XYZ file of C-alpha atoms in Angstrom:
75
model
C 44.565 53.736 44.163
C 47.107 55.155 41.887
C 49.122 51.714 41.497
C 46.012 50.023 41.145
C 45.225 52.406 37.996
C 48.658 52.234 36.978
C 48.496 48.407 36.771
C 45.263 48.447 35.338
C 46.311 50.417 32.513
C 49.678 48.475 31.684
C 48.106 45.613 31.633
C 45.124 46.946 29.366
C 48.328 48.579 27.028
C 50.091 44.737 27.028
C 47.239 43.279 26.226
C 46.364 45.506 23.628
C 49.942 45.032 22.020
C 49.646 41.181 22.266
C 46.617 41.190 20.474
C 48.410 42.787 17.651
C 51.012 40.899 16.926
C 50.607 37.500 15.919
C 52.851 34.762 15.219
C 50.926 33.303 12.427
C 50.013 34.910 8.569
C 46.157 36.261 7.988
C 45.786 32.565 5.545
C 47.383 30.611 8.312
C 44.958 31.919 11.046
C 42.162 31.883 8.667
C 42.500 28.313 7.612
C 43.020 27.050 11.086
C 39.851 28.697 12.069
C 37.697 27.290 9.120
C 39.358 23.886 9.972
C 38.631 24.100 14.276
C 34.885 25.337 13.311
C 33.921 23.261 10.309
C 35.829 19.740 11.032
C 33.209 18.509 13.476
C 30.159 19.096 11.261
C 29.606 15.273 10.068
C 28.586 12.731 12.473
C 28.539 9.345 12.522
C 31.448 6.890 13.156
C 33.723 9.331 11.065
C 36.716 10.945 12.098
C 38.209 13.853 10.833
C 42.319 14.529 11.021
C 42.530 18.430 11.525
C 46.323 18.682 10.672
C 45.190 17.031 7.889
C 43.006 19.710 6.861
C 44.690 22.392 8.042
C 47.210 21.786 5.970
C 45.265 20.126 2.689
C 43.304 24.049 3.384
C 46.293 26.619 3.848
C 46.812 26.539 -0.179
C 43.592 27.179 -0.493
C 43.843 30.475 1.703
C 46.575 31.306 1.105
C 45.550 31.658 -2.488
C 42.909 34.054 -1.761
C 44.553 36.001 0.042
C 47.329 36.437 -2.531
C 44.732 37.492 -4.667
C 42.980 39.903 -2.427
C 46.297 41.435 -1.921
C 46.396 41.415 -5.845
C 43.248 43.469 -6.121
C 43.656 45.787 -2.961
C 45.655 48.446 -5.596
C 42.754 48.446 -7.820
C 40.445 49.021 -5.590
């Protein structure tokens, strides 16, 4: 029982940690996101590249959140 609740709990602890950390930037994970949810909206014959996006987006993001960042102070 006590191994069992000693597992439990590491494993809740690592998983808590790994959720923390992240490889990737806020703009980076944002804009891969918007591109995995929103590049499948038109239908049709009409394909859509989602490197292509992902990276066309990231400025975009990035942007914003250079300017969020900007503002945060005056807040």
């Amino acid at each position: 029982m006590r191994l069992t609740t000693a597992v439990l709990a590491l494993s809740c602890a690592l998983a808590t940690i790994t959720g923390c950390t992240s490889s990737k930037s806020s703009p980076e994970r944002h804009a891969y996101a918007f591109v995995a949810h929103r590049s499948d909206f038109v239908g049709g014959n009409f394909t859509v590249n989602r490197q292509e996006n992902y990276r066309l987006n990231l400025p975009t993001f990035t942007a914003m959140y250079a300017r969020g960042q900007q503002d945060k102070p005056l807040a």
